[in-house]
Amino acid sequence: MPDPTTLADARALVARYHLTVDDAIHRALADPGNESCKPGDPAFSRAHFELIAKPKASLDAAIRIAAAAGYAIIELGADLEGEAREVAADHARLALKARSQGKRTAILSGGELTVTVRGNGRGGPNQEYALALAALLKDTPDIAALAADTDGADGGAGSATDPAGAMIDQTTFAKMKSLGLDPKAYLDNNDATAFFAATGDLLLTGPTLTNVNDVRVILVDAA
């Protein structure tokens, strides 16, 4: 792709923010040989690209499947942001309302959430979202949920073995009780991975070799 920015732009940022950088970086930014190819460069005369998947495509596919299965759809958008546990609380309220009304409902959203790290556990925004849901919905039957990163790795160190996310359903709640797991304690330690490893609900896909956003689905069946 053509790059209209220049080494001079980078040097100006270093100066403006009084950044302390290694000598090697100073040398690299001063070397004209490191200048990127600009728009109009002959290197791009035969280059082209095609966008084969947009972030909303994964969400739209999930919506089609849920609708075909007979669920009423609540689509919350493909670009949600916010603290994972707070977004989970909002979505839990929607799920409980749908269940109280006896509506078979699928609540779907995309977008990348964030986690404020307070503890020393392991996880990612999708696992933390699912853990927050588990804490809020633990006594509620007929609700299941999945939250995952479409690239196959949710948070962590970017390892190929990292979980893509996590799922919850009635078996999760039963395991919580039988093992004496307190989801709030795990949430306080940002340790969603350990929690879902114990319940067996980590979503382990391995690298998917693509990345079209995070996807979250809550399914509410009629009470």
PDB file of N, CA, C and O in Angstrom, residues 33-75:
ATOM      1  N   GLY A  33      17.135   5.650   2.703  1.00  0.00           N
ATOM      2  CA  GLY A  33      16.830   4.326   2.175  1.00  0.00           C
ATOM      3  C   GLY A  33      15.664   3.656   2.869  1.00  0.00           C
ATOM      4  O   GLY A  33      15.126   2.660   2.362  1.00  0.00           O
ATOM      5  N   ASN A  34      15.271   4.171   4.014  1.00  0.00           N
ATOM      6  CA  ASN A  34      14.144   3.600   4.749  1.00  0.00           C
ATOM      7  C   ASN A  34      12.818   4.283   4.418  1.00  0.00           C
ATOM      8  O   ASN A  34      11.788   3.948   5.007  1.00  0.00           O
ATOM      9  N   GLU A  35      12.854   5.236   3.501  1.00  0.00           N
ATOM     10  CA  GLU A  35      11.614   5.927   3.138  1.00  0.00           C
ATOM     11  C   GLU A  35      10.664   4.940   2.467  1.00  0.00           C
ATOM     12  O   GLU A  35      11.065   4.114   1.645  1.00  0.00           O
ATOM     13  N   SER A  36       9.390   4.992   2.840  1.00  0.00           N
ATOM     14  CA  SER A  36       8.397   4.094   2.242  1.00  0.00           C
ATOM     15  C   SER A  36       8.007   4.583   0.852  1.00  0.00           C
ATOM     16  O   SER A  36       8.239   5.740   0.478  1.00  0.00           O
ATOM     17  N   CYS A  37       7.400   3.704   0.083  1.00  0.00           N
ATOM     18  CA  CYS A  37       6.941   4.055  -1.267  1.00  0.00           C
ATOM     19  C   CYS A  37       5.687   4.923  -1.184  1.00  0.00           C
ATOM     20  O   CYS A  37       4.757   4.618  -0.446  1.00  0.00           O
ATOM     21  N   LYS A  38       5.697   6.009  -1.942  1.00  0.00           N
ATOM     22  CA  LYS A  38       4.619   6.993  -1.882  1.00  0.00           C
ATOM     23  C   LYS A  38       3.576   6.744  -2.975  1.00  0.00           C
ATOM     24  O   LYS A  38       3.829   6.019  -3.950  1.00  0.00           O
ATOM     25  N   PRO A  39       2.402   7.360  -2.831  1.00  0.00           N
ATOM     26  CA  PRO A  39       1.411   7.271  -3.903  1.00  0.00           C
ATOM     27  C   PRO A  39       2.009   7.729  -5.228  1.00  0.00           C
ATOM     28  O   PRO A  39       2.742   8.714  -5.285  1.00  0.00           O
ATOM     29  N   GLY A  40       1.705   6.997  -6.292  1.00  0.00           N
ATOM     30  CA  GLY A  40       2.251   7.311  -7.607  1.00  0.00           C
ATOM     31  C   GLY A  40       3.549   6.587  -7.912  1.00  0.00           C
ATOM     32  O   GLY A  40       4.047   6.653  -9.035  1.00  0.00           O
ATOM     33  N   ASP A  41       4.123   5.907  -6.925  1.00  0.00           N
ATOM     34  CA  ASP A  41       5.365   5.168  -7.156  1.00  0.00           C
ATOM     35  C   ASP A  41       5.108   4.043  -8.160  1.00  0.00           C
ATOM     36  O   ASP A  41       4.078   3.364  -8.101  1.00  0.00           O
ATOM     37  N   PRO A  42       6.009   3.834  -9.132  1.00  0.00           N
ATOM     38  CA  PRO A  42       5.833   2.761 -10.122  1.00  0.00           C
ATOM     39  C   PRO A  42       5.655   1.385  -9.503  1.00  0.00           C
ATOM     40  O   PRO A  42       5.106   0.470 -10.150  1.00  0.00           O
ATOM     41  N   ALA A  43       6.109   1.217  -8.262  1.00  0.00           N
ATOM     42  CA  ALA A  43       5.963  -0.092  -7.606  1.00  0.00           C
ATOM     43  C   ALA A  43       4.506  -0.521  -7.512  1.00  0.00           C
ATOM     44  O   ALA A  43       4.207  -1.718  -7.423  1.00  0.00           O
ATOM     45  N   PHE A  44       3.589   0.449  -7.575  1.00  0.00           N
ATOM     46  CA  PHE A  44       2.172   0.118  -7.405  1.00  0.00           C
ATOM     47  C   PHE A  44       1.420   0.054  -8.735  1.00  0.00           C
ATOM     48  O   PHE A  44       0.197  -0.077  -8.746  1.00  0.00           O
ATOM     49  N   SER A  45       2.124   0.120  -9.831  1.00  0.00           N
ATOM     50  CA  SER A  45       1.453   0.159 -11.131  1.00  0.00           C
ATOM     51  C   SER A  45       0.652  -1.106 -11.407  1.00  0.00           C
ATOM     52  O   SER A  45      -0.350  -1.068 -12.115  1.00  0.00           O
ATOM     53  N   ARG A  46       1.095  -2.233 -10.869  1.00  0.00           N
ATOM     54  CA  ARG A  46       0.378  -3.496 -11.106  1.00  0.00           C
ATOM     55  C   ARG A  46      -0.207  -4.062  -9.823  1.00  0.00           C
ATOM     56  O   ARG A  46      -0.649  -5.211  -9.785  1.00  0.00           O
ATOM     57  N   ALA A  47      -0.203  -3.263  -8.767  1.00  0.00           N
ATOM     58  CA  ALA A  47      -0.703  -3.746  -7.474  1.00  0.00           C
ATOM     59  C   ALA A  47      -2.188  -3.450  -7.324  1.00  0.00           C
ATOM     60  O   ALA A  47      -2.678  -2.421  -7.779  1.00  0.00           O
ATOM     61  N   HIS A  48      -2.894  -4.348  -6.697  1.00  0.00           N
ATOM     62  CA  HIS A  48      -4.300  -4.112  -6.360  1.00  0.00           C
ATOM     63  C   HIS A  48      -4.647  -4.961  -5.138  1.00  0.00           C
ATOM     64  O   HIS A  48      -3.917  -5.884  -4.780  1.00  0.00           O
ATOM     65  N   PHE A  49      -5.729  -4.608  -4.489  1.00  0.00           N
ATOM     66  CA  PHE A  49      -6.173  -5.419  -3.355  1.00  0.00           C
ATOM     67  C   PHE A  49      -7.686  -5.548  -3.417  1.00  0.00           C
ATOM     68  O   PHE A  49      -8.385  -4.734  -4.028  1.00  0.00           O
ATOM     69  N   GLU A  50      -8.185  -6.607  -2.794  1.00  0.00           N
ATOM     70  CA  GLU A  50      -9.617  -6.837  -2.686  1.00  0.00           C
ATOM     71  C   GLU A  50      -9.947  -7.136  -1.225  1.00  0.00           C
ATOM     72  O   GLU A  50      -9.262  -7.936  -0.593  1.00  0.00           O
ATOM     73  N   LEU A  51     -10.954  -6.474  -0.716  1.00  0.00           N
ATOM     74  CA  LEU A  51     -11.407  -6.717   0.648  1.00  0.00           C
ATOM     75  C   LEU A  51     -12.403  -7.874   0.600  1.00  0.00           C
ATOM     76  O   LEU A  51     -13.500  -7.731   0.064  1.00  0.00           O
ATOM     77  N   ILE A  52     -12.012  -9.017   1.146  1.00  0.00           N
ATOM     78  CA  ILE A  52     -12.848 -10.214   1.019  1.00  0.00           C
ATOM     79  C   ILE A  52     -13.707 -10.466   2.251  1.00  0.00           C
ATOM     80  O   ILE A  52     -14.609 -11.303   2.213  1.00  0.00           O
ATOM     81  N   ALA A  53     -13.443  -9.781   3.354  1.00  0.00           N
ATOM     82  CA  ALA A  53     -14.271  -9.966   4.547  1.00  0.00           C
ATOM     83  C   ALA A  53     -14.227  -8.703   5.393  1.00  0.00           C
ATOM     84  O   ALA A  53     -13.159  -8.193   5.686  1.00  0.00           O
ATOM     85  N   LYS A  54     -15.383  -8.216   5.744  1.00  0.00           N
ATOM     86  CA  LYS A  54     -15.486  -7.052   6.612  1.00  0.00           C
ATOM     87  C   LYS A  54     -15.860  -7.508   8.027  1.00  0.00           C
ATOM     88  O   LYS A  54     -16.468  -8.564   8.201  1.00  0.00           O
ATOM     89  N   PRO A  55     -15.519  -6.703   9.039  1.00  0.00           N
ATOM     90  CA  PRO A  55     -15.860  -7.103  10.409  1.00  0.00           C
ATOM     91  C   PRO A  55     -17.329  -7.463  10.602  1.00  0.00           C
ATOM     92  O   PRO A  55     -17.650  -8.412  11.312  1.00  0.00           O
ATOM     93  N   LYS A  56     -18.233  -6.721   9.972  1.00  0.00           N
ATOM     94  CA  LYS A  56     -19.651  -7.002  10.177  1.00  0.00           C
ATOM     95  C   LYS A  56     -20.093  -8.305   9.511  1.00  0.00           C
ATOM     96  O   LYS A  56     -21.161  -8.843   9.833  1.00  0.00           O
ATOM     97  N   ALA A  57     -19.259  -8.839   8.600  1.00  0.00           N
ATOM     98  CA  ALA A  57     -19.647 -10.061   7.904  1.00  0.00           C
ATOM     99  C   ALA A  57     -19.829 -11.230   8.863  1.00  0.00           C
ATOM    100  O   ALA A  57     -20.758 -12.039   8.719  1.00  0.00           O
ATOM    101  N   SER A  58     -18.939 -11.343   9.855  1.00  0.00           N
ATOM    102  CA  SER A  58     -19.058 -12.444  10.802  1.00  0.00           C
ATOM    103  C   SER A  58     -20.325 -12.298  11.644  1.00  0.00           C
ATOM    104  O   SER A  58     -21.023 -13.281  11.927  1.00  0.00           O
ATOM    105  N   LEU A  59     -20.634 -11.059  12.036  1.00  0.00           N
ATOM    106  CA  LEU A  59     -21.841 -10.823  12.812  1.00  0.00           C
ATOM    107  C   LEU A  59     -23.090 -11.100  11.982  1.00  0.00           C
ATOM    108  O   LEU A  59     -24.043 -11.735  12.459  1.00  0.00           O
ATOM    109  N   ASP A  60     -23.086 -10.643  10.747  1.00  0.00           N
ATOM    110  CA  ASP A  60     -24.236 -10.885   9.870  1.00  0.00           C
ATOM    111  C   ASP A  60     -24.467 -12.377   9.653  1.00  0.00           C
ATOM    112  O   ASP A  60     -25.616 -12.838   9.599  1.00  0.00           O
ATOM    113  N   ALA A  61     -23.385 -13.146   9.529  1.00  0.00           N
ATOM    114  CA  ALA A  61     -23.517 -14.591   9.348  1.00  0.00           C
ATOM    115  C   ALA A  61     -24.154 -15.227  10.577  1.00  0.00           C
ATOM    116  O   ALA A  61     -25.041 -16.093  10.472  1.00  0.00           O
ATOM    117  N   ALA A  62     -23.738 -14.793  11.764  1.00  0.00           N
ATOM    118  CA  ALA A  62     -24.322 -15.324  12.994  1.00  0.00           C
ATOM    119  C   ALA A  62     -25.797 -14.942  13.108  1.00  0.00           C
ATOM    120  O   ALA A  62     -26.628 -15.749  13.553  1.00  0.00           O
ATOM    121  N   ILE A  63     -26.121 -13.729  12.693  1.00  0.00           N
ATOM    122  CA  ILE A  63     -27.517 -13.287  12.732  1.00  0.00           C
ATOM    123  C   ILE A  63     -28.384 -14.144  11.812  1.00  0.00           C
ATOM    124  O   ILE A  63     -29.491 -14.556  12.188  1.00  0.00           O
ATOM    125  N   ARG A  64     -27.882 -14.443  10.620  1.00  0.00           N
ATOM    126  CA  ARG A  64     -28.651 -15.278   9.688  1.00  0.00           C
ATOM    127  C   ARG A  64     -28.908 -16.663  10.273  1.00  0.00           C
ATOM    128  O   ARG A  64     -30.015 -17.209  10.160  1.00  0.00           O
ATOM    129  N   ILE A  65     -27.893 -17.229  10.895  1.00  0.00           N
ATOM    130  CA  ILE A  65     -28.039 -18.568  11.469  1.00  0.00           C
ATOM    131  C   ILE A  65     -29.036 -18.558  12.626  1.00  0.00           C
ATOM    132  O   ILE A  65     -29.902 -19.439  12.739  1.00  0.00           O
ATOM    133  N   ALA A  66     -28.937 -17.546  13.489  1.00  0.00           N
ATOM    134  CA  ALA A  66     -29.850 -17.461  14.632  1.00  0.00           C
ATOM    135  C   ALA A  66     -31.289 -17.241  14.171  1.00  0.00           C
ATOM    136  O   ALA A  66     -32.228 -17.844  14.711  1.00  0.00           O
ATOM    137  N   ALA A  67     -31.479 -16.379  13.176  1.00  0.00           N
ATOM    138  CA  ALA A  67     -32.830 -16.124  12.664  1.00  0.00           C
ATOM    139  C   ALA A  67     -33.419 -17.386  12.033  1.00  0.00           C
ATOM    140  O   ALA A  67     -34.600 -17.699  12.235  1.00  0.00           O
ATOM    141  N   ALA A  68     -32.583 -18.120  11.309  1.00  0.00           N
ATOM    142  CA  ALA A  68     -33.055 -19.357  10.684  1.00  0.00           C
ATOM    143  C   ALA A  68     -33.429 -20.399  11.725  1.00  0.00           C
ATOM    144  O   ALA A  68     -34.276 -21.265  11.476  1.00  0.00           O
ATOM    145  N   ALA A  69     -32.819 -20.313  12.902  1.00  0.00           N
ATOM    146  CA  ALA A  69     -33.138 -21.249  13.985  1.00  0.00           C
ATOM    147  C   ALA A  69     -34.356 -20.818  14.788  1.00  0.00           C
ATOM    148  O   ALA A  69     -34.741 -21.489  15.746  1.00  0.00           O
ATOM    149  N   GLY A  70     -34.954 -19.691  14.407  1.00  0.00           N
ATOM    150  CA  GLY A  70     -36.198 -19.266  15.033  1.00  0.00           C
ATOM    151  C   GLY A  70     -36.066 -18.272  16.161  1.00  0.00           C
ATOM    152  O   GLY A  70     -37.033 -18.025  16.892  1.00  0.00           O
ATOM    153  N   TYR A  71     -34.897 -17.669  16.296  1.00  0.00           N
ATOM    154  CA  TYR A  71     -34.713 -16.684  17.361  1.00  0.00           C
ATOM    155  C   TYR A  71     -35.086 -15.283  16.880  1.00  0.00           C
ATOM    156  O   TYR A  71     -34.767 -14.904  15.752  1.00  0.00           O
ATOM    157  N   ALA A  72     -35.757 -14.524  17.740  1.00  0.00           N
ATOM    158  CA  ALA A  72     -35.896 -13.092  17.504  1.00  0.00           C
ATOM    159  C   ALA A  72     -34.526 -12.457  17.722  1.00  0.00           C
ATOM    160  O   ALA A  72     -33.780 -12.849  18.616  1.00  0.00           O
ATOM    161  N   ILE A  73     -34.185 -11.490  16.884  1.00  0.00           N
ATOM    162  CA  ILE A  73     -32.830 -10.944  16.885  1.00  0.00           C
ATOM    163  C   ILE A  73     -32.779  -9.580  17.571  1.00  0.00           C
ATOM    164  O   ILE A  73     -33.582  -8.697  17.277  1.00  0.00           O
ATOM    165  N   ILE A  74     -31.835  -9.445  18.496  1.00  0.00           N
ATOM    166  CA  ILE A  74     -31.454  -8.131  19.013  1.00  0.00           C
ATOM    167  C   ILE A  74     -30.014  -7.902  18.572  1.00  0.00           C
ATOM    168  O   ILE A  74     -29.093  -8.538  19.083  1.00  0.00           O
ATOM    169  N   GLU A  75     -29.837  -7.033  17.578  1.00  0.00           N
ATOM    170  CA  GLU A  75     -28.498  -6.733  17.064  1.00  0.00           C
ATOM    171  C   GLU A  75     -28.009  -5.436  17.714  1.00  0.00           C
ATOM    172  O   GLU A  75     -28.645  -4.395  17.594  1.00  0.00           O
TER     173      GLU A  75
END
